[in-house]
PDB file of C-alpha atoms in Angstrom:
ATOM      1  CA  UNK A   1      29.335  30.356 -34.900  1.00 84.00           C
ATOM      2  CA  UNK A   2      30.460  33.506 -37.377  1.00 91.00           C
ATOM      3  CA  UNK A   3      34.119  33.159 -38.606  1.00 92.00           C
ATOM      4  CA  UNK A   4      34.952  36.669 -36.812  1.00 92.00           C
ATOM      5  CA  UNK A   5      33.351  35.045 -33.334  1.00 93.00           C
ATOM      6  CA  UNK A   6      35.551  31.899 -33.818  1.00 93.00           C
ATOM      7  CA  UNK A   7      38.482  33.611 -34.941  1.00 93.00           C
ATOM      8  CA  UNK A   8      38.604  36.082 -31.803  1.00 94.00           C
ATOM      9  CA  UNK A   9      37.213  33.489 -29.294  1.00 93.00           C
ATOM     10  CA  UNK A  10      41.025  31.127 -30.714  1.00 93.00           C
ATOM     11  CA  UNK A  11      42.985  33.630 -30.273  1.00 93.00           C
ATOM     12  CA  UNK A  12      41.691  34.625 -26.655  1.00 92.00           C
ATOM     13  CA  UNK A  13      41.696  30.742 -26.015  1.00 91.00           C
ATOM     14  CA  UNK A  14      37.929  30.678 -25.343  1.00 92.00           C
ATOM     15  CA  UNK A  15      37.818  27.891 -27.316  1.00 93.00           C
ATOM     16  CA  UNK A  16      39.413  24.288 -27.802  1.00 93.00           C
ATOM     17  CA  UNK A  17      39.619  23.140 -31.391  1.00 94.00           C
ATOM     18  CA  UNK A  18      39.734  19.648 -32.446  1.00 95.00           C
ATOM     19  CA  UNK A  19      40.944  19.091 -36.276  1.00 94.00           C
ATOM     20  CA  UNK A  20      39.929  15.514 -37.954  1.00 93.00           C
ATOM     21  CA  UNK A  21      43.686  14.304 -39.103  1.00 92.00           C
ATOM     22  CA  UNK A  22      42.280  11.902 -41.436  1.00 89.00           C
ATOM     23  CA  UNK A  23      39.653  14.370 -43.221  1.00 89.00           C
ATOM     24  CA  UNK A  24      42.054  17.338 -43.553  1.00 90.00           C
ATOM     25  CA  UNK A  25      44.128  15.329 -46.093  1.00 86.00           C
ATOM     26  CA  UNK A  26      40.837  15.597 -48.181  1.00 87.00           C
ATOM     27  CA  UNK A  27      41.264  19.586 -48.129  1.00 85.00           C
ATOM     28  CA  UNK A  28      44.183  19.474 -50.396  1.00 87.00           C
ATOM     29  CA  UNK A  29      42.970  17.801 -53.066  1.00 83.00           C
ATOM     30  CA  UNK A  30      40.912  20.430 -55.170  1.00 75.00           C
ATOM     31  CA  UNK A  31      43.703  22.921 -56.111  1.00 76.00           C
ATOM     32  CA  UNK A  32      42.221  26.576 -55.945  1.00 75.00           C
ATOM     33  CA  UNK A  33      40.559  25.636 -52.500  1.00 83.00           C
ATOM     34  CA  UNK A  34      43.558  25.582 -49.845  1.00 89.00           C
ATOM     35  CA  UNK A  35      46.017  28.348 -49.702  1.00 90.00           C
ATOM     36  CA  UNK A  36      49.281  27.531 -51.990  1.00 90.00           C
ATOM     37  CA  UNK A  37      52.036  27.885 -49.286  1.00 91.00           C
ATOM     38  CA  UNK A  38      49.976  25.401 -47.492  1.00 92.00           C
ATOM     39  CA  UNK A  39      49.460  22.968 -50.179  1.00 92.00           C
ATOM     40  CA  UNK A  40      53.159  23.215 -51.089  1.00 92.00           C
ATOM     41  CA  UNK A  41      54.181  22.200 -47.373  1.00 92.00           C
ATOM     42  CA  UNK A  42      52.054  19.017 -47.565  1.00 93.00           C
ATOM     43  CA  UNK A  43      52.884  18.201 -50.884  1.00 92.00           C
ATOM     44  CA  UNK A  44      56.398  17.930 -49.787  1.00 94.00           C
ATOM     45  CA  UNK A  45      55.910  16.245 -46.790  1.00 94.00           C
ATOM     46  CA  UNK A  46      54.148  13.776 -48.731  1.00 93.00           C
ATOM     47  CA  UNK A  47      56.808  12.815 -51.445  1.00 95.00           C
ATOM     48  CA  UNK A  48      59.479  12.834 -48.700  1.00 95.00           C
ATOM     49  CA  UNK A  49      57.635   9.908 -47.342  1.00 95.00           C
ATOM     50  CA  UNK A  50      57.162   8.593 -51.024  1.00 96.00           C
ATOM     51  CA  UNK A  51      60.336   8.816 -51.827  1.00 96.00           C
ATOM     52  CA  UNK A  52      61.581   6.831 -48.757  1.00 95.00           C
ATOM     53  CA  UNK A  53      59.532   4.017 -49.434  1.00 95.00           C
ATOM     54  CA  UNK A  54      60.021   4.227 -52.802  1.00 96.00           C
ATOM     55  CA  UNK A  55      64.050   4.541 -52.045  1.00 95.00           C
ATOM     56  CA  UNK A  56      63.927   2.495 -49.298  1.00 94.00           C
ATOM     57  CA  UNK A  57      62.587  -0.976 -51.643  1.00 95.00           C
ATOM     58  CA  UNK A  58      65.253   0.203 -54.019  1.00 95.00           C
ATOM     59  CA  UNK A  59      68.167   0.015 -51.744  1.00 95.00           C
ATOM     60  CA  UNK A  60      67.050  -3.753 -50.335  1.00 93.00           C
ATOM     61  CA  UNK A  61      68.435  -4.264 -54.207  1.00 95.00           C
ATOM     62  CA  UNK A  62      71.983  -2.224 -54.057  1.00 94.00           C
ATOM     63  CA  UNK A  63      73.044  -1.777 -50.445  1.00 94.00           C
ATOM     64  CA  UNK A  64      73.063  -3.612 -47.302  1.00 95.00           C
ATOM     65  CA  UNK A  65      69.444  -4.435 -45.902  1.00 94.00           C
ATOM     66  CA  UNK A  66      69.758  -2.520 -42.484  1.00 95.00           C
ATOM     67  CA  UNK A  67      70.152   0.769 -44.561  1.00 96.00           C
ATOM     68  CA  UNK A  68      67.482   0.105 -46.790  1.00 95.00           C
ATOM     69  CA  UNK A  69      65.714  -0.674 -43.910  1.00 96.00           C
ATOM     70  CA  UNK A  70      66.591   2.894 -42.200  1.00 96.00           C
ATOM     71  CA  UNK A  71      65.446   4.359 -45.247  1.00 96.00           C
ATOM     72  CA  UNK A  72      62.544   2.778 -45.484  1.00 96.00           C
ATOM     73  CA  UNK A  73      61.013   3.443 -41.453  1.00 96.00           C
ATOM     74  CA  UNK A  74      62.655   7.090 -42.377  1.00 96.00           C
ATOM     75  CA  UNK A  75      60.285   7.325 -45.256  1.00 95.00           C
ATOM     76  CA  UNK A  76      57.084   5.955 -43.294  1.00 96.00           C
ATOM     77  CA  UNK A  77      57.787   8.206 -40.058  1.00 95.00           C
ATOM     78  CA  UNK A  78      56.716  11.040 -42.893  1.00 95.00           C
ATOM     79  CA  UNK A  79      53.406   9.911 -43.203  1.00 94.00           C
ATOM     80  CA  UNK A  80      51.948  10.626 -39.602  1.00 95.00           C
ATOM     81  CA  UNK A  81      53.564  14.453 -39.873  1.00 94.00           C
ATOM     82  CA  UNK A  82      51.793  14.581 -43.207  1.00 93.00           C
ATOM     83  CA  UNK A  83      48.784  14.250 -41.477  1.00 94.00           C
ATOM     84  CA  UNK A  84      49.814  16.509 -38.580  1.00 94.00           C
ATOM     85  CA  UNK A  85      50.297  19.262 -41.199  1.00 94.00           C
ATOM     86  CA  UNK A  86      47.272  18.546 -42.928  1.00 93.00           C
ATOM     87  CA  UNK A  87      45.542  18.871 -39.722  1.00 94.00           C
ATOM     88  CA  UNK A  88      47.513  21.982 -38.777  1.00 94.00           C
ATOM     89  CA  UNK A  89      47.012  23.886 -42.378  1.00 94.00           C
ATOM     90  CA  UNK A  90      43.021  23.368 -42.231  1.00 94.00           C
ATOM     91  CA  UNK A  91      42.971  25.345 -38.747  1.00 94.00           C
ATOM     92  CA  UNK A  92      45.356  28.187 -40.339  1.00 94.00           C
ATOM     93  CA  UNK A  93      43.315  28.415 -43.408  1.00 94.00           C
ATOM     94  CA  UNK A  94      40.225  28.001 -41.188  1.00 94.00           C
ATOM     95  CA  UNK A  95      40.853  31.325 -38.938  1.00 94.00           C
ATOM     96  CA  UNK A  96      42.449  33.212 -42.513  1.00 94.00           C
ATOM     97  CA  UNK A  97      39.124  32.567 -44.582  1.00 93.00           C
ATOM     98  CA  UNK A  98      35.252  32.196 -43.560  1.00 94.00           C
ATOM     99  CA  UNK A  99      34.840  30.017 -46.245  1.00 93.00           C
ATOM    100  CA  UNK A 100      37.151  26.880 -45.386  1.00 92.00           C
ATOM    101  CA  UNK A 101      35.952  27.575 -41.839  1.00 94.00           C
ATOM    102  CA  UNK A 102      32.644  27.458 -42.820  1.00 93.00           C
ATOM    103  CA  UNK A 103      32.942  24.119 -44.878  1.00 91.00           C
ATOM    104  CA  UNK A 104      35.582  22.524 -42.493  1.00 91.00           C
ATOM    105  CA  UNK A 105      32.909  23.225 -39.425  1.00 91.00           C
ATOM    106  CA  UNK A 106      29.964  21.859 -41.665  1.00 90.00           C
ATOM    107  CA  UNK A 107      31.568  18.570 -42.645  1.00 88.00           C
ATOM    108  CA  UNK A 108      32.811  18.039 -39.050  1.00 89.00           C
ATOM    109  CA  UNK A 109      36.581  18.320 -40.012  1.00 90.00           C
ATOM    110  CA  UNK A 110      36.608  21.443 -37.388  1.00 93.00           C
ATOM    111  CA  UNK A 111      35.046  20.879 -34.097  1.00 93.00           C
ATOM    112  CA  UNK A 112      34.811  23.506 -31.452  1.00 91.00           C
ATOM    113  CA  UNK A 113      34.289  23.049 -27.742  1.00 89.00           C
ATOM    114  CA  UNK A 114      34.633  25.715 -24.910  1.00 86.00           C
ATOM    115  CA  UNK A 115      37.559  25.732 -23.220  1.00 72.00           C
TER     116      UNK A 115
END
């Protein structure tokens, strides 16, 4: 399928989409090859939940446990919307430019059924 196909087929819902969560992450880590504003989003989805593990193992130390341990399931409910963006970020860079389209369809990150 041709990007301009796939691109007017999604937005005349022709077509379901289904986006690998755990490959998109994989997008994002050559700089140059995913949009900026995209890779900016996940980056700071990802040191959120970092920072509230990171945070959350810190406080066990200073405060009382239960809020370290709020921090902490805080922090790791971060990861699975990390991958939800990732996920979300490879189809709008997917129907913006042929070429991650074309490599996200070839590597079976991007899968398209008929609707």
């Amino acid at each position: 399928m041709q990007h301009s196909e796939f691109v007017r087929k999604y937005k005349n819902n022709e077509i379901s989409v289904h986006i690998d969560k755990n490959a998109a992450g994989f997008f994002y880590q050559s700089k140059g090859f995913m949009p900026e504003h995209l890779r900016r989003k996940q980056t700071m989805t990802r040191a959120f939940g970092l920072g509230g593990l990171i945070g959350g193992a810190a406080l066990f130390f200073f405060t009382k446990w239960y809020i370290a341990l709020i921090v902490l399931v805080i922090g790791l409910s971060f990861f699975p919307k990390a991958q939800k963006k990732a996920a979300e970020g490879v189809l709008e860079a997917s129907l913006e430019y042929p070429e991650i389209f074309e490599y996200a369809s070839s590597n079976n990150v991007l899968r398209i059924s008929e609707a």
